[in-house]
Coordinates of C-alpha atoms in Angstrom, one line a residue:
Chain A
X1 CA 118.0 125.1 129.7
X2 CA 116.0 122.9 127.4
X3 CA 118.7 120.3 125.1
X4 CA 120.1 121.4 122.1
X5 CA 119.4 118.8 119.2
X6 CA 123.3 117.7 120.2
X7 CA 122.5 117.2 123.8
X8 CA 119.9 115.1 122.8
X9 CA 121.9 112.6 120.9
X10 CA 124.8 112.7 123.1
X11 CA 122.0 112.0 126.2
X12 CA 120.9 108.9 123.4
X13 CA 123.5 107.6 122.9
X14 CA 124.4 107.2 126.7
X15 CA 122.1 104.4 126.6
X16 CA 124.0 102.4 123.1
X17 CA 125.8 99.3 124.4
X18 CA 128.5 97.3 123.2
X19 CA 127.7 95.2 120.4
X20 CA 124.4 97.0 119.7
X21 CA 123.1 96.9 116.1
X22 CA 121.2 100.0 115.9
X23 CA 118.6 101.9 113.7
X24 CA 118.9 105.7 113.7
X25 CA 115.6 107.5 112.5
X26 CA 115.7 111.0 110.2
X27 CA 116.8 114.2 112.1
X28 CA 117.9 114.2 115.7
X29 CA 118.6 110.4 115.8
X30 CA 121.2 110.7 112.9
X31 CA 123.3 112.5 115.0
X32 CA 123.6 109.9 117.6
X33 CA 126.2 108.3 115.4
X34 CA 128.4 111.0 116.3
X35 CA 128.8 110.4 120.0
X36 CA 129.0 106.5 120.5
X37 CA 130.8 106.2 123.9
X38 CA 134.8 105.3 123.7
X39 CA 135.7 101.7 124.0
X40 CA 132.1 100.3 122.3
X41 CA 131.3 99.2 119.3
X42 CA 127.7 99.7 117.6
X43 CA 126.8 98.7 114.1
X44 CA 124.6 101.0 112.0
X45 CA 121.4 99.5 110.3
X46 CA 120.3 101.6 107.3
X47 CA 117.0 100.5 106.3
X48 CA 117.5 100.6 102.9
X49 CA 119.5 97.5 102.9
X50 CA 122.6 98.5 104.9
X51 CA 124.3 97.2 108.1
X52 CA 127.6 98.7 109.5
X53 CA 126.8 102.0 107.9
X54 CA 129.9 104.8 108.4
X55 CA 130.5 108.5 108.2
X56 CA 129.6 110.5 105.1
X57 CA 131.6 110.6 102.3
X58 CA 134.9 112.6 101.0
X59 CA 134.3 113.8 97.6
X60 CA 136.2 111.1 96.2
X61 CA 134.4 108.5 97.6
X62 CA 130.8 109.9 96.7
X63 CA 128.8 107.2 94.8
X64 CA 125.1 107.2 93.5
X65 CA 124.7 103.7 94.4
X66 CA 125.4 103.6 98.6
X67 CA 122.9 106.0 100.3
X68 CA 121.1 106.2 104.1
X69 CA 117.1 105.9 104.4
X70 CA 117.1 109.8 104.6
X71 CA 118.6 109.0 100.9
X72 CA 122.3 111.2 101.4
X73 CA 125.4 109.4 100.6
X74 CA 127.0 107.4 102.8
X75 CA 130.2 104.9 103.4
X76 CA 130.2 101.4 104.2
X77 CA 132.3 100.5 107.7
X78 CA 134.5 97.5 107.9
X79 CA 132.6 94.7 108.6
X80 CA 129.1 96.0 106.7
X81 CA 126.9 94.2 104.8
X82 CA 124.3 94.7 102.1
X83 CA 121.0 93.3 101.4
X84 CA 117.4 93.9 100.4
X85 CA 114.5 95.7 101.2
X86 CA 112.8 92.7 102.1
X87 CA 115.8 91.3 104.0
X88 CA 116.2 94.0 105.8
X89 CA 112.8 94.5 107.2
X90 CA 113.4 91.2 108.3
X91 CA 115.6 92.1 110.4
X92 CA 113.6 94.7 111.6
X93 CA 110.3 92.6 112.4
X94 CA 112.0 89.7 113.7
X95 CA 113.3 91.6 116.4
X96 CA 116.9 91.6 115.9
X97 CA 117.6 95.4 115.8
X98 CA 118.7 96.2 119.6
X99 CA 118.0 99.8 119.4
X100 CA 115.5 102.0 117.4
X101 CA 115.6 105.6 118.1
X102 CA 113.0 107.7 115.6
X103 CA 111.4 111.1 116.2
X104 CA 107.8 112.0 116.3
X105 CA 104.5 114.5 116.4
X106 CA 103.6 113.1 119.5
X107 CA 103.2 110.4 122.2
X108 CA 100.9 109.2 124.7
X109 CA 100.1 107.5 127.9
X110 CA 99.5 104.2 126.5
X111 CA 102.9 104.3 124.4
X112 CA 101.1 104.9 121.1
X113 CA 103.1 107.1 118.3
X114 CA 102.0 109.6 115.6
X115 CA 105.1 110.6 113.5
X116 CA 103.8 110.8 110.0
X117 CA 100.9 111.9 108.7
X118 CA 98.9 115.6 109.5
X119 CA 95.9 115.2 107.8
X120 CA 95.6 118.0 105.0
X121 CA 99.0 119.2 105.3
X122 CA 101.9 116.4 105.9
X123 CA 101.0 113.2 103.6
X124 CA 104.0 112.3 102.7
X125 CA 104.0 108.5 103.9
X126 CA 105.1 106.7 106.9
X127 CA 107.9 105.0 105.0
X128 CA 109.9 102.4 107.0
X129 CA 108.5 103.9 110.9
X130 CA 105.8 101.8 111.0
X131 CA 107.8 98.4 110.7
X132 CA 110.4 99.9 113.3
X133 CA 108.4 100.4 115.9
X134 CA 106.3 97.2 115.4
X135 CA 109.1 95.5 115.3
X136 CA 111.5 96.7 118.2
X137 CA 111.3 96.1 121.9
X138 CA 114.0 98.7 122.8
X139 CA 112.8 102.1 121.0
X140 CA 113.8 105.7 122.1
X141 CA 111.6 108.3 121.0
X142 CA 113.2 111.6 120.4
X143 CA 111.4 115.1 120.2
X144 CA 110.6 118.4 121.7
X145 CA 108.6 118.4 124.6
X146 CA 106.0 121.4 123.4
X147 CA 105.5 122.8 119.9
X148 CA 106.5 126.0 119.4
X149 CA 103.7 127.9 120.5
X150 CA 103.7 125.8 124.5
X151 CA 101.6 123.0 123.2
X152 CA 102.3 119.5 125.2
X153 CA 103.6 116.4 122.6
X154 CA 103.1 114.0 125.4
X155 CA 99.4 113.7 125.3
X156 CA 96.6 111.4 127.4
X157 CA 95.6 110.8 123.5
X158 CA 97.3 110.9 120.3
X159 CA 95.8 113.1 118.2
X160 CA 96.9 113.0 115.1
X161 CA 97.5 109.1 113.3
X162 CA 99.5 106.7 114.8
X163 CA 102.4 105.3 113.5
X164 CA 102.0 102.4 116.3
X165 CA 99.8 101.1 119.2
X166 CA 100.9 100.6 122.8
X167 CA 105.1 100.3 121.5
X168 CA 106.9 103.8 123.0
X169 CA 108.6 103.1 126.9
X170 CA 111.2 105.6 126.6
X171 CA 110.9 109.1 125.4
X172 CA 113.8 111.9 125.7
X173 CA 112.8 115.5 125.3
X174 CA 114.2 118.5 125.1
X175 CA 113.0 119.0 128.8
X176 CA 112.8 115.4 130.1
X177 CA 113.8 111.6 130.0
X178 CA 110.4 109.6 130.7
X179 CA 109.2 106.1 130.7
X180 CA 105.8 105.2 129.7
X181 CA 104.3 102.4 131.8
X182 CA 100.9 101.5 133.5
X183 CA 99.7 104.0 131.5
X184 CA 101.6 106.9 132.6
X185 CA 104.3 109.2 132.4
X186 CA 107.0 108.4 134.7
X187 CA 109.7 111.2 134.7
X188 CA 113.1 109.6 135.2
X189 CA 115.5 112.7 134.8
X190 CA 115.6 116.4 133.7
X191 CA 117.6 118.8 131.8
X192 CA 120.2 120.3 133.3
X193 CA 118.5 123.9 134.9
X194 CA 114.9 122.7 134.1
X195 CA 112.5 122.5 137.0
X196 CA 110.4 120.0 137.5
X197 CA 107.0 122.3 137.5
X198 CA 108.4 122.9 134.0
X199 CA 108.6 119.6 132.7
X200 CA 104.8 119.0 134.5
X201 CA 102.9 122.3 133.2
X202 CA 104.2 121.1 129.8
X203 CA 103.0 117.2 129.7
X204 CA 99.4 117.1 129.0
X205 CA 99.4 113.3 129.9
X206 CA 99.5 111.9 133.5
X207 CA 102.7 112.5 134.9
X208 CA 104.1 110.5 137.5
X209 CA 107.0 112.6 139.4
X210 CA 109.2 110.7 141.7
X211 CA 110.6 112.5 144.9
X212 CA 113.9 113.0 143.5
X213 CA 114.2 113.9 140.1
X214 CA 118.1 113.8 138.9
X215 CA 119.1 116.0 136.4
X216 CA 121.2 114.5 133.2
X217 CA 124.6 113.9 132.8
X218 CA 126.4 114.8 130.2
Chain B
X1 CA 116.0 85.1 70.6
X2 CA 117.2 81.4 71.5
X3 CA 116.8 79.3 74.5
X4 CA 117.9 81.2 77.6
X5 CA 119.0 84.4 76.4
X6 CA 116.8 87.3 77.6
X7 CA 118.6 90.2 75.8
X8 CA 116.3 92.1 73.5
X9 CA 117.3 95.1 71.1
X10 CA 115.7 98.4 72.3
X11 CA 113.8 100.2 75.0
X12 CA 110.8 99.8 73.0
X13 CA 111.3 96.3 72.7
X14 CA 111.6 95.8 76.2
X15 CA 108.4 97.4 77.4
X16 CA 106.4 96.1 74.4
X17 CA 102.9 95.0 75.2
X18 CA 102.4 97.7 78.5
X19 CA 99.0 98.7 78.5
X20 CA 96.7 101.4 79.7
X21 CA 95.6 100.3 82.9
X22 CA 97.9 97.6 83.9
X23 CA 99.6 97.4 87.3
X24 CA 103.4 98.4 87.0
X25 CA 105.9 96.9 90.2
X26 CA 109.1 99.2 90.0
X27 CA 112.6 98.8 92.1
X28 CA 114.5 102.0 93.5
X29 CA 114.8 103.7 97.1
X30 CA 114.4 107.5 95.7
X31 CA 116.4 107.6 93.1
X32 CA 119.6 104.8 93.7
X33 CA 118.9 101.8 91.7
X34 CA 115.8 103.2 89.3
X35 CA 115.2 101.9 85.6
X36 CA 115.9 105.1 84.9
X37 CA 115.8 104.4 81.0
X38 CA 112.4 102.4 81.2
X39 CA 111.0 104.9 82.8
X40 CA 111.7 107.4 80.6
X41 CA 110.6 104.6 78.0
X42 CA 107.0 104.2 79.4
X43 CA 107.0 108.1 79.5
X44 CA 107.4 108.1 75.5
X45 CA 105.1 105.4 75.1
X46 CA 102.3 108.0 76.7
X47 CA 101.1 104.6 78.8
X48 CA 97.9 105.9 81.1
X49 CA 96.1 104.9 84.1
X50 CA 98.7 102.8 85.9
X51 CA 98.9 101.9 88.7
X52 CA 102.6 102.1 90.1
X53 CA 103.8 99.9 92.9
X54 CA 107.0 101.2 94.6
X55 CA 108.7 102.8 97.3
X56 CA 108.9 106.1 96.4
X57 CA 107.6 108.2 93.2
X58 CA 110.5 109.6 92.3
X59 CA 110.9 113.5 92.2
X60 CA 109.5 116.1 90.5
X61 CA 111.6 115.7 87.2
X62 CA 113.6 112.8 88.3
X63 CA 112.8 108.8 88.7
X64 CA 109.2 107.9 88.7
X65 CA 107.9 111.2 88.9
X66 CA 108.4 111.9 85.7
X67 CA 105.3 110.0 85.3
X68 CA 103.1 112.2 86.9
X69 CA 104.0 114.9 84.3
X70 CA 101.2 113.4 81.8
X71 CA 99.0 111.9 84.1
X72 CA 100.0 108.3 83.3
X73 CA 99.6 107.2 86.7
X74 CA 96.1 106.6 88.3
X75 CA 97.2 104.9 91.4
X76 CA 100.5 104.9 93.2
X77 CA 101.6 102.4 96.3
X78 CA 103.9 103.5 97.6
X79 CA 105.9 104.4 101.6
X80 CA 107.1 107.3 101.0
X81 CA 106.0 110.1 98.7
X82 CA 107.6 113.6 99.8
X83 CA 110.0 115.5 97.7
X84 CA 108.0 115.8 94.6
X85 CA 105.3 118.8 94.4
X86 CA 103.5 117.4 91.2
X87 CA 102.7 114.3 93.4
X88 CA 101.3 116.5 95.7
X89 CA 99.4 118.9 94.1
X90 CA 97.7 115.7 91.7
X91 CA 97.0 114.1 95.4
X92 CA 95.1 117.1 97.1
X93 CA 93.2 117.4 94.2
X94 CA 92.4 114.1 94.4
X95 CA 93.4 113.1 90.5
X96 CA 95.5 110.5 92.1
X97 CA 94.9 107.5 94.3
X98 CA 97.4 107.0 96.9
X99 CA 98.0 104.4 99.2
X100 CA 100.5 104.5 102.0
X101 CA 102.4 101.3 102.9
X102 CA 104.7 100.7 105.2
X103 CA 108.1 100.0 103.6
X104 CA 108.7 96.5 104.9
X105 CA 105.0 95.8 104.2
X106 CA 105.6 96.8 100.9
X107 CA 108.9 94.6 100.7
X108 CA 107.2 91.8 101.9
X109 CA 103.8 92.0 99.7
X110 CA 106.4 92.3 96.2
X111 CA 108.5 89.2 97.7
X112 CA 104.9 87.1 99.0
X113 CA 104.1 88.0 95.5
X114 CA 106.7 86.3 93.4
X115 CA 106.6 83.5 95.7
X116 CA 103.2 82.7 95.6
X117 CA 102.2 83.6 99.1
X118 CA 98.7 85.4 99.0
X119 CA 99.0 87.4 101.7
X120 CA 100.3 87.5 105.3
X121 CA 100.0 88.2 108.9
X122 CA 102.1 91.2 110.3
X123 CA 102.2 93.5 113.5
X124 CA 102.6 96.6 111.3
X125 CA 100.5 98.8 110.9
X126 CA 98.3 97.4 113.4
X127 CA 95.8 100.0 115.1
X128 CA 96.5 102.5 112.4
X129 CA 94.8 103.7 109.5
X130 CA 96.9 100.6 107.7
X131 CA 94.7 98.3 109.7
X132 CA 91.5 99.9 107.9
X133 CA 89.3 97.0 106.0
X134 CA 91.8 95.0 106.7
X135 CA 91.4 91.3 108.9
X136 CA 93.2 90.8 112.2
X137 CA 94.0 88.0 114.3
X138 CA 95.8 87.4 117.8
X139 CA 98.5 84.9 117.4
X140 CA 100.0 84.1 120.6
X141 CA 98.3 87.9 122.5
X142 CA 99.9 89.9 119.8
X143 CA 97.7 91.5 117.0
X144 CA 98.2 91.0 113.5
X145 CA 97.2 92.1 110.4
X146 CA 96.3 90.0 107.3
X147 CA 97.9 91.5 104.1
X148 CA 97.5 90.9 100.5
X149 CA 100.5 90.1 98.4
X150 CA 101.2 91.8 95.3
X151 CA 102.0 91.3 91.8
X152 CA 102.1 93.0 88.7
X153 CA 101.5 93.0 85.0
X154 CA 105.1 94.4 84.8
X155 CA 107.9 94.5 87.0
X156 CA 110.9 97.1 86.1
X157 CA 114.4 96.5 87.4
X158 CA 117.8 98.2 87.7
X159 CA 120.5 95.7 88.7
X160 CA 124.2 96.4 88.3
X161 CA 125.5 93.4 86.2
X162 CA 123.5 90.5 84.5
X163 CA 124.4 87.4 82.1
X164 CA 122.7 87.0 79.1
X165 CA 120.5 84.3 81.1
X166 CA 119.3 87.4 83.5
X167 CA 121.5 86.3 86.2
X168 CA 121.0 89.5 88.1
X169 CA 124.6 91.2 90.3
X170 CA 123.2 94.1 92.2
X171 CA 125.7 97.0 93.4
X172 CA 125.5 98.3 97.4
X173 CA 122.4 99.9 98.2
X174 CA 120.5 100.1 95.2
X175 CA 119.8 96.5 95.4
X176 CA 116.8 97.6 97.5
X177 CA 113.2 96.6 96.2
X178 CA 114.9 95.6 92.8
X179 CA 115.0 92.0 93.7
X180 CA 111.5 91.7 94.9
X181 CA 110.4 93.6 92.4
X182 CA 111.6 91.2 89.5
X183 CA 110.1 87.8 91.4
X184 CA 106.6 89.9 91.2
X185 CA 106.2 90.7 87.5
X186 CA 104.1 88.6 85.2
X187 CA 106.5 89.9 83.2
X188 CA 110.4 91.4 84.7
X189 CA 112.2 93.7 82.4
X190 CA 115.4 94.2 83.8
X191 CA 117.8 97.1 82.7
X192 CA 121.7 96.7 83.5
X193 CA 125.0 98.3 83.0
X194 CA 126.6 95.5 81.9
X195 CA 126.1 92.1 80.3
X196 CA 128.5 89.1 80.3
X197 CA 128.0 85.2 78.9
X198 CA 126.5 83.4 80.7
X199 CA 129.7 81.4 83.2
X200 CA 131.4 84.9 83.6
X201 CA 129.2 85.8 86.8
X202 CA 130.0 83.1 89.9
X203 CA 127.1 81.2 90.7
X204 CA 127.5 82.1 94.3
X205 CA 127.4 85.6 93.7
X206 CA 124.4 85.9 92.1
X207 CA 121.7 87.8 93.8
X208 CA 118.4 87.4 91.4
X209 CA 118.5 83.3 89.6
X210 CA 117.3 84.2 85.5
X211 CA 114.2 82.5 86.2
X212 CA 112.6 85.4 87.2
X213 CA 113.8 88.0 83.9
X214 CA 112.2 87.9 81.0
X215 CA 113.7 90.6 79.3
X216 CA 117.3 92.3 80.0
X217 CA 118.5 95.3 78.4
X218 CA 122.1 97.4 79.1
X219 CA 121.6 101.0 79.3
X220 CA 123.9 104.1 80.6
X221 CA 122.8 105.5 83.5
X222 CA 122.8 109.3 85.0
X223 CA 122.3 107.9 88.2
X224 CA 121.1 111.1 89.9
X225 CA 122.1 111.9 93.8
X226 CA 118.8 113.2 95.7
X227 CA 121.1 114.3 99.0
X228 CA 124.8 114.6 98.1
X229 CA 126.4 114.8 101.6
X230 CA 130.3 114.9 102.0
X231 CA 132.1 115.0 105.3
X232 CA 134.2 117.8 105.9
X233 CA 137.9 117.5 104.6
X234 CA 139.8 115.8 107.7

């Protein structure tokens, strides 16, 4: 059985560590948040000029002026701080965020990303992907593995713009955990129930399939 | 108007001497933290051919976009510009330039702006259509590319509380761009909610020095929510 977008954060957020500040893309990655192992504490880096972002709102506590990058309200957790746009990106390019997990069109062999732009129908603007991937080391991509109609996202060649050159080493589909390296696929583990002749019929890129292929935990 | 006091009477007042054609630098993330009432100020004044330097572009009858309603706007830079349809449509039909920068770029060419930085190296954007025209260096086997700072004829700014000096207080999140914004304008109008003497605000605690304002206004604010999201009741 392929993940369900829940299974893909709670397979995410497996890999958050104690102490990590981390930077949750739109979508999917949002819901990482929800499933932070017991007994670790991450802080939450809103782009927007947040760090130690918490849970949504009550009513009560709705206000205009505290919002996420994906612009909903939000709360501050204990310990947060606030800043600016520049400030934060700082952060950001200097290296200091210790997890960036984002979603995307597609990925290749080299570890280039296209997650924004399909010419003459999506132009609505990178926003802040193109600083996060520049600027982390440690960045899970998460996405489905085909588009709807069987067509592999994990590609010899980007098609479609890139966000970034040569920055994806970890990708988690709905299928598949991979690493990109050497210019390859590597497959590190599948779903729960999905065969590997699966996971390799759908990734157009060079694949490399180890002997024994564990399935996830959860 | 005496000595340090930046306070001027109305809206009009405070946008006096925008052109047609001049560059416009504007604070906000969507809609938190907007000049929502210079905005709608520059939309009575019927300014044309701007061109608009900010994150977003509002929505399609909120913030910034409101803009686009008249055509005032000829060029708009800018990270992200979903959620607005008249934005769209004037963009496919090519009525309006666009160009797509990354949101830290853009941070960073408002705040290399004010400070008089011309432009700088950064990894962003590299090998992407960013990196078009654009000059590139290796520093120490990583690629980098040069860009330009910006400035503007005008920079508009929300900021929560100010003195009469334009010491700037800005409230959680919508401090965003506001602050680089108002280092960036030749000249920073700067809306507020409230303003106090000058000595009431702690030195410490302020986020944007007066040097940079040159004029402050207080307004009322509708402070429109783009994604209202509430947990469920516990």
């Amino acid at each position: 059985m392929a993940l369900s977008r829940e299974q893909l954060a709670m397979r995410v957020a497996q890999e958050l560590k104690d102490g990590y500040y981390v930077n949750l893309g739109i979508g999917i990655p949002t819901l990482v948040a929800n499933y932070v192992p017991q007994g670790i504490e991450v802080m939450l880096q809103s782009e927007n000029g947040l760090l130690g972002m918490g849970q949504f709102p009550s009513d009560e506590e709705v206000d205009a002026d505290l919002i996420n990058a994906g612009k909903q309200t939000v709360t501050m957790a204990t310990g947060a701080s606030l800043f600016d746009s520049a400030e934060s990106f700082a952060m950001i390019r200097g290296g200091h965020v210790d997890l960036t997990v984002l979603g995307a069109f597609e990925v290749d062999v080299q570890g280039n990303i296209a997650s924004y732009m399909i010419p003459g129908k999506l132009i609505k603007g990178m926003g802040g992907a193109m600083d996060l991937v520049a600027g982390a080391d440690n960045i899970i991509v998460t996405m489905t593995h085909a588009s709807k109609h069987g067509q592999s996202k994990l590609l010899s060649e980007c098609s479609l713009p890139l966000t970034g050159k040569g920055c994806i080493k970890k990708v988690l589909t709905d299928l598949a955990f991979i690493e990109i390296k050497d210019g390859k696929f590597h497959l590190l583990e599948r779903a729960p129930g999905v065969s590997v002749e699966e996971i390799v019929k759908l990734t157009a890129g060079e694949l490399v399939v180890p002997e024994n292929v564990p399935e996830m935990q959860f | 108007m005496a000595g340090f006091n930046k306070v001027v009477g109305s809206y009009e007042e405070a946008m006096a001497g925008l052109e047609d054609n001049m560059t416009l630098i504007s604070g906000g993330f969507g809609l938190c933290g907007i000049p929502e009432n210079l905005i709608a100020e520059i939309q009575r004044k019927g300014t044309k051919g701007l061109t608009l330097v900010s994150n977003n572009c509002g929505t399609t009858n909120d913030g910034l976009g409101v803009l686009l309603h008249n055509r005032q706007i000829k060029k708009m830079v800018a990270s992200y510009v979903g959620e607005n349809e008249i934005f769209e449509a004037q963009m496919m039909a090519g009525e309006l330039e666009v160009e797509l920068t990354p949101q830290g770029t853009l941070a960073e060419k408002m705040r290399a702006g004010g400070a008089g930085i011309p432009a700088f190296f950064t990894a962003t954007g590299y090998g992407t259509l960013v990196a078009e025209g654009k000059e590139t260096r290796e520093i120490n086997g990583r690629h980098y590319i040069l860009e330009p700072a910006i400035t503007g004829d005008f920079a508009i700014v929300k900021a929560w509380k100010a003195d009469t000096y334009g010491n700037l207080v800005f409230r959680k999140t919508a401090r965003n761009f506001n602050p680089m914004a108002a280092t960036a304008g030749k000249i920073t109008v700067v809306e507020v909610e409230e303003i106090v003497q000058p000595g009431e605000l702690d030195p410490d605690h302020i986020h944007t020095p007066g040097i940079y304002v040159d004029r402050l206004i207080q307004g009322t604010f509708k402070k429109t929510i783009e994604q209202r999201t509430v947990r469920c009741a516990d």
